[in-house]
Amino acid sequence: MEIHFISPFDKIAQVTLNESILGRANRNGIVNYHFYNLYDFADPPHHSIDDSPFGGGVGMILKPEPIFRIIDKIIDENSNRNKYRVLFPTPDGEVFNQQIAKELSLEENLIFISGHYKGLDQRVRDEFVTDEISIGDYVLTGGDLPSLVIIDSIVRLIPGVIGKIESAETDSFTNPLLDYPHYTRPENFRGLKVPEVLLSGHHGKIENWRQEKRFEKTKTRRPDLLAKIKN
Ligand code: ADE
């Protein structure tokens, strides 16, 4: 998978995508990350990337030219435009979930536009953006963290990225119920004991216990998920 990351502050993403599992996926050749800093593609002499909104209002709007130049360059250097999904994280997008992550993990080329300031010139959205995604009903200072959240959830689903595929398959949200509690050694830590059943070696009982815990947790935290299963 080729992931292109467009941002005024691409260093945030460079550091994150170089570490841990996401960095290892890159070193193993499973995913390549490409970074584009908006200022590098802005017009001299001032290299400004934003301007005030036509029609008035507060906040600055990201200008279209640097982003058009970057996307033209990506498409020219690689292949045709139809092969790209262009993602723009924004609080007014479709709310992200595991199903969307799965679908995106099958793509070969993704372009992320991380906005900042008040907004992005609508012509970029109309011309290039295929997916406008919100990571939840709250507002962040910019699109870098949402882009990274989305990238993390996609890349870990690509075969070979995490050790055992089961660890992705038993995740909350892949199963319609939330995850069950996990324990490891020691059995007794400061008087806090691991539930007996997990030490019993009885696979049927363990499975039942886990299923019960999943159900209880989902019922208290996410009754909306249970309602979906019933329908
Ligand atoms: N940019 C700012 N807040 C955001 C959110 N909640 N989701 C996606 N992009 C955003």
CSV table of C-alpha atoms and ligand atoms in Angstrom, one decimal:
chain,number,residue,atom,x,y,z
A,1,MET,CA,0.0,0.0,0.0
A,2,GLU,CA,1.2,3.5,-0.8
A,3,ILE,CA,0.1,6.2,1.7
A,4,HIS,CA,0.6,9.8,0.8
A,5,PHE,CA,0.4,12.3,3.6
A,6,ILE,CA,-0.3,16.0,2.9
A,7,SER,CA,0.0,18.5,5.7
A,8,PRO,CA,1.5,21.8,6.8
A,9,PHE,CA,3.0,19.9,9.7
A,10,ASP,CA,4.0,16.6,8.2
A,11,LYS,CA,6.8,16.0,10.9
A,12,ILE,CA,4.1,14.9,13.4
A,13,ALA,CA,3.2,12.0,11.0
A,14,GLN,CA,6.8,11.2,10.0
A,15,VAL,CA,7.7,10.6,13.7
A,16,THR,CA,4.6,8.5,14.4
A,17,LEU,CA,4.8,6.4,11.2
A,18,ASN,CA,8.4,5.6,11.8
A,19,GLU,CA,7.8,3.9,15.2
A,20,SER,CA,6.4,0.6,16.5
A,21,ILE,CA,4.1,-1.6,14.3
A,22,LEU,CA,3.5,1.2,11.7
A,23,GLY,CA,7.2,1.8,11.3
A,24,ARG,CA,7.9,-2.0,11.1
A,25,ALA,CA,5.3,-2.4,8.4
A,26,ASN,CA,7.2,0.2,6.4
A,27,ARG,CA,10.6,-1.4,6.9
A,28,ASN,CA,9.1,-4.7,5.9
A,29,GLY,CA,8.0,-3.2,2.6
A,30,ILE,CA,4.3,-3.8,3.3
A,31,VAL,CA,3.4,-0.1,3.2
A,32,ASN,CA,5.3,3.0,1.9
A,33,TYR,CA,4.7,6.4,3.4
A,34,HIS,CA,5.2,9.6,1.4
A,35,PHE,CA,5.2,13.1,3.0
A,36,TYR,CA,4.4,16.4,1.4
A,37,ASN,CA,4.7,19.7,3.3
A,38,LEU,CA,2.2,22.3,2.0
A,39,TYR,CA,4.7,25.2,2.4
A,40,ASP,CA,7.0,23.5,-0.1
A,41,PHE,CA,4.3,23.7,-2.7
A,42,ALA,CA,3.1,27.3,-2.0
A,43,ASP,CA,3.9,30.3,-4.2
A,44,PRO,CA,7.0,32.3,-3.5
A,45,PRO,CA,8.0,34.8,-2.1
A,46,HIS,CA,5.7,34.4,0.9
A,47,HIS,CA,4.8,30.7,0.6
A,48,SER,CA,1.4,31.3,2.3
A,49,ILE,CA,-0.8,28.3,2.5
A,50,ASP,CA,-4.0,30.0,3.8
A,51,ASP,CA,-6.1,33.1,3.2
A,52,SER,CA,-9.2,34.7,4.6
A,53,PRO,CA,-12.6,33.4,3.4
A,54,PHE,CA,-14.5,35.0,0.5
A,55,GLY,CA,-17.8,36.3,1.9
A,56,GLY,CA,-16.3,37.1,5.2
A,57,GLY,CA,-16.2,35.2,8.5
A,58,VAL,CA,-13.6,34.2,11.0
A,59,GLY,CA,-10.6,31.8,10.5
A,60,MET,CA,-8.3,31.1,7.7
A,61,ILE,CA,-9.0,28.7,4.8
A,62,LEU,CA,-6.3,26.5,3.2
A,63,LYS,CA,-5.6,27.7,-0.3
A,64,PRO,CA,-6.2,25.3,-3.2
A,65,GLU,CA,-3.0,25.7,-5.2
A,66,PRO,CA,-0.4,23.9,-3.1
A,67,ILE,CA,-2.8,20.9,-2.7
A,68,PHE,CA,-3.6,20.7,-6.4
A,69,ARG,CA,0.1,20.8,-7.2
A,70,ILE,CA,0.8,18.0,-4.7
A,71,ILE,CA,-2.0,15.7,-5.9
A,72,ASP,CA,-1.1,16.4,-9.6
A,73,LYS,CA,2.5,15.4,-8.8
A,74,ILE,CA,1.4,12.2,-7.0
A,75,ILE,CA,-0.9,11.2,-9.9
A,76,ASP,CA,1.7,12.1,-12.6
A,77,GLU,CA,4.4,10.1,-10.9
A,78,ASN,CA,2.3,7.1,-10.3
A,79,SER,CA,-0.8,6.2,-12.3
A,80,ASN,CA,-4.3,7.5,-13.1
A,81,ARG,CA,-6.5,9.4,-10.7
A,82,ASN,CA,-9.2,6.8,-10.5
A,83,LYS,CA,-6.9,4.5,-8.6
A,84,TYR,CA,-6.7,6.8,-5.6
A,85,ARG,CA,-8.9,7.3,-2.6
A,86,VAL,CA,-8.4,10.8,-1.3
A,87,LEU,CA,-9.3,11.1,2.4
A,88,PHE,CA,-10.0,14.3,4.1
A,89,PRO,CA,-10.6,14.0,7.9
A,90,THR,CA,-13.1,16.6,9.0
A,91,PRO,CA,-15.6,16.9,11.9
A,92,ASP,CA,-18.4,17.1,9.3
A,93,GLY,CA,-17.5,13.8,7.6
A,94,GLU,CA,-19.0,10.3,7.8
A,95,VAL,CA,-18.2,8.8,11.2
A,96,PHE,CA,-15.3,6.4,11.0
A,97,ASN,CA,-15.7,2.7,12.1
A,98,GLN,CA,-14.0,-0.7,11.7
A,99,GLN,CA,-16.0,-1.5,8.6
A,100,ILE,CA,-14.6,1.5,6.8
A,101,ALA,CA,-11.1,0.6,8.0
A,102,LYS,CA,-11.5,-2.9,6.6
A,103,GLU,CA,-12.7,-1.6,3.2
A,104,LEU,CA,-9.8,1.0,3.0
A,105,SER,CA,-7.2,-1.7,4.0
A,106,LEU,CA,-7.9,-3.3,0.6
A,107,GLU,CA,-6.8,-0.2,-1.4
A,108,GLU,CA,-3.4,0.2,-2.9
A,109,ASN,CA,-3.1,4.0,-2.9
A,110,LEU,CA,-4.4,6.4,-0.3
A,111,ILE,CA,-3.9,10.2,-0.1
A,112,PHE,CA,-4.6,11.9,3.2
A,113,ILE,CA,-5.1,15.7,3.3
A,114,SER,CA,-4.7,17.0,6.9
A,115,GLY,CA,-6.4,20.3,7.2
A,116,HIS,CA,-5.7,23.0,9.7
A,117,TYR,CA,-7.2,26.4,10.5
A,118,LYS,CA,-10.9,26.9,9.8
A,119,GLY,CA,-11.3,24.9,6.6
A,120,LEU,CA,-10.2,23.8,3.2
A,121,ASP,CA,-11.1,25.5,0.0
A,122,GLN,CA,-14.2,23.6,-1.3
A,123,ARG,CA,-12.7,23.2,-4.8
A,124,VAL,CA,-10.1,20.7,-3.4
A,125,ARG,CA,-13.0,18.7,-1.8
A,126,ASP,CA,-15.0,18.8,-5.0
A,127,GLU,CA,-12.2,18.0,-7.3
A,128,PHE,CA,-10.2,15.3,-5.4
A,129,VAL,CA,-11.7,14.2,-2.1
A,130,THR,CA,-13.4,10.8,-2.3
A,131,ASP,CA,-13.9,10.2,1.5
A,132,GLU,CA,-14.7,12.8,4.1
A,133,ILE,CA,-14.3,11.2,7.5
A,134,SER,CA,-14.9,12.2,11.1
A,135,ILE,CA,-13.2,10.3,13.9
A,136,GLY,CA,-15.9,11.3,16.4
A,137,ASP,CA,-18.2,14.1,17.6
A,138,TYR,CA,-15.5,16.3,19.0
A,139,VAL,CA,-13.2,18.9,17.4
A,140,LEU,CA,-9.4,18.8,17.2
A,141,THR,CA,-7.0,21.5,16.2
A,142,GLY,CA,-6.2,19.9,12.9
A,143,GLY,CA,-6.4,16.8,10.7
A,144,ASP,CA,-3.0,15.2,11.5
A,145,LEU,CA,-4.1,13.2,14.5
A,146,PRO,CA,-7.3,12.0,12.8
A,147,SER,CA,-5.3,11.0,9.7
A,148,LEU,CA,-2.9,9.0,11.9
A,149,VAL,CA,-5.8,7.4,13.7
A,150,ILE,CA,-7.3,6.3,10.4
A,151,ILE,CA,-3.9,5.1,9.0
A,152,ASP,CA,-3.2,3.1,12.1
A,153,SER,CA,-6.5,1.3,12.0
A,154,ILE,CA,-6.1,0.5,8.3
A,155,VAL,CA,-2.4,-0.6,8.3
A,156,ARG,CA,-2.8,-3.0,11.1
A,157,LEU,CA,-5.4,-4.9,9.0
A,158,ILE,CA,-3.1,-5.5,6.1
A,159,PRO,CA,-1.9,-9.2,6.2
A,160,GLY,CA,1.5,-9.5,7.7
A,161,VAL,CA,1.4,-6.3,9.8
A,162,ILE,CA,0.5,-7.7,13.1
A,163,GLY,CA,1.8,-11.0,14.3
A,164,LYS,CA,-1.3,-13.2,14.7
A,165,ILE,CA,-4.2,-12.3,12.5
A,166,GLU,CA,-6.5,-13.5,15.3
A,167,SER,CA,-5.4,-10.6,17.4
A,168,ALA,CA,-7.1,-8.4,14.8
A,169,GLU,CA,-10.0,-10.7,14.4
A,170,THR,CA,-11.0,-10.9,18.0
A,171,ASP,CA,-10.9,-7.1,18.4
A,172,SER,CA,-13.9,-5.2,19.7
A,173,PHE,CA,-16.0,-4.1,16.7
A,174,THR,CA,-14.8,-7.0,14.5
A,175,ASN,CA,-16.9,-9.1,16.8
A,176,PRO,CA,-20.3,-7.3,17.3
A,177,LEU,CA,-19.6,-7.3,21.1
A,178,LEU,CA,-16.9,-5.4,23.0
A,179,ASP,CA,-13.8,-7.2,24.1
A,180,TYR,CA,-13.6,-9.4,27.3
A,181,PRO,CA,-11.1,-8.7,30.2
A,182,HIS,CA,-7.5,-10.0,29.8
A,183,TYR,CA,-5.1,-11.2,32.5
A,184,THR,CA,-1.5,-12.4,32.5
A,185,ARG,CA,1.0,-13.6,35.2
A,186,PRO,CA,1.2,-13.2,38.2
A,187,GLU,CA,-1.9,-15.0,39.3
A,188,ASN,CA,-2.1,-13.0,42.5
A,189,PHE,CA,-0.7,-9.5,42.4
A,190,ARG,CA,-1.0,-7.5,45.7
A,191,GLY,CA,-4.0,-9.7,46.5
A,192,LEU,CA,-5.7,-8.9,43.2
A,193,LYS,CA,-6.5,-12.4,41.8
A,194,VAL,CA,-7.1,-13.6,38.3
A,195,PRO,CA,-10.6,-15.1,38.0
A,196,GLU,CA,-10.5,-18.9,38.8
A,197,VAL,CA,-12.2,-20.0,35.6
A,198,LEU,CA,-9.2,-18.7,33.5
A,199,LEU,CA,-6.9,-21.0,35.5
A,200,SER,CA,-9.2,-24.0,35.1
A,201,GLY,CA,-7.9,-25.2,31.7
A,202,HIS,CA,-11.6,-25.9,30.8
A,203,HIS,CA,-11.9,-24.3,27.4
A,204,GLY,CA,-15.7,-24.5,27.2
A,205,LYS,CA,-16.1,-22.7,30.6
A,206,ILE,CA,-13.5,-20.1,29.6
A,207,GLU,CA,-15.3,-19.4,26.4
A,208,ASN,CA,-18.6,-19.0,28.2
A,209,TRP,CA,-17.1,-16.7,30.8
A,210,ARG,CA,-15.6,-14.5,28.0
A,211,GLN,CA,-18.8,-14.4,26.1
A,212,GLU,CA,-20.7,-13.3,29.3
A,213,LYS,CA,-18.2,-10.6,30.0
A,214,ARG,CA,-18.4,-9.3,26.5
A,215,PHE,CA,-22.2,-9.2,26.8
A,216,GLU,CA,-22.2,-7.4,30.2
A,217,LYS,CA,-19.7,-4.8,29.0
A,218,THR,CA,-21.6,-4.2,25.8
A,219,LYS,CA,-24.9,-3.9,27.7
A,220,THR,CA,-23.6,-1.2,30.1
A,221,ARG,CA,-21.3,0.8,27.7
A,222,ARG,CA,-22.8,0.3,24.3
A,223,PRO,CA,-26.4,-0.7,24.3
A,224,ASP,CA,-26.7,0.7,20.8
A,225,LEU,CA,-24.4,-2.2,19.6
A,226,LEU,CA,-26.7,-4.8,21.2
A,227,ALA,CA,-29.8,-3.2,19.7
A,228,LYS,CA,-28.1,-3.6,16.2
A,229,ILE,CA,-27.4,-7.3,16.8
A,230,LYS,CA,-31.1,-7.9,17.7
A,231,ASN,CA,-32.4,-6.2,14.6
B,1,ADE,N1,-10.5,17.6,12.4
B,1,ADE,C1,-10.8,18.2,13.5
B,1,ADE,N2,-11.6,17.4,14.3
B,1,ADE,C2,-11.8,16.3,13.6
B,1,ADE,C3,-12.5,15.1,13.9
B,1,ADE,N3,-13.3,14.9,15.0
B,1,ADE,N4,-12.5,14.1,12.9
B,1,ADE,C4,-11.8,14.3,11.8
B,1,ADE,N5,-11.1,15.4,11.5
B,1,ADE,C5,-11.1,16.4,12.4
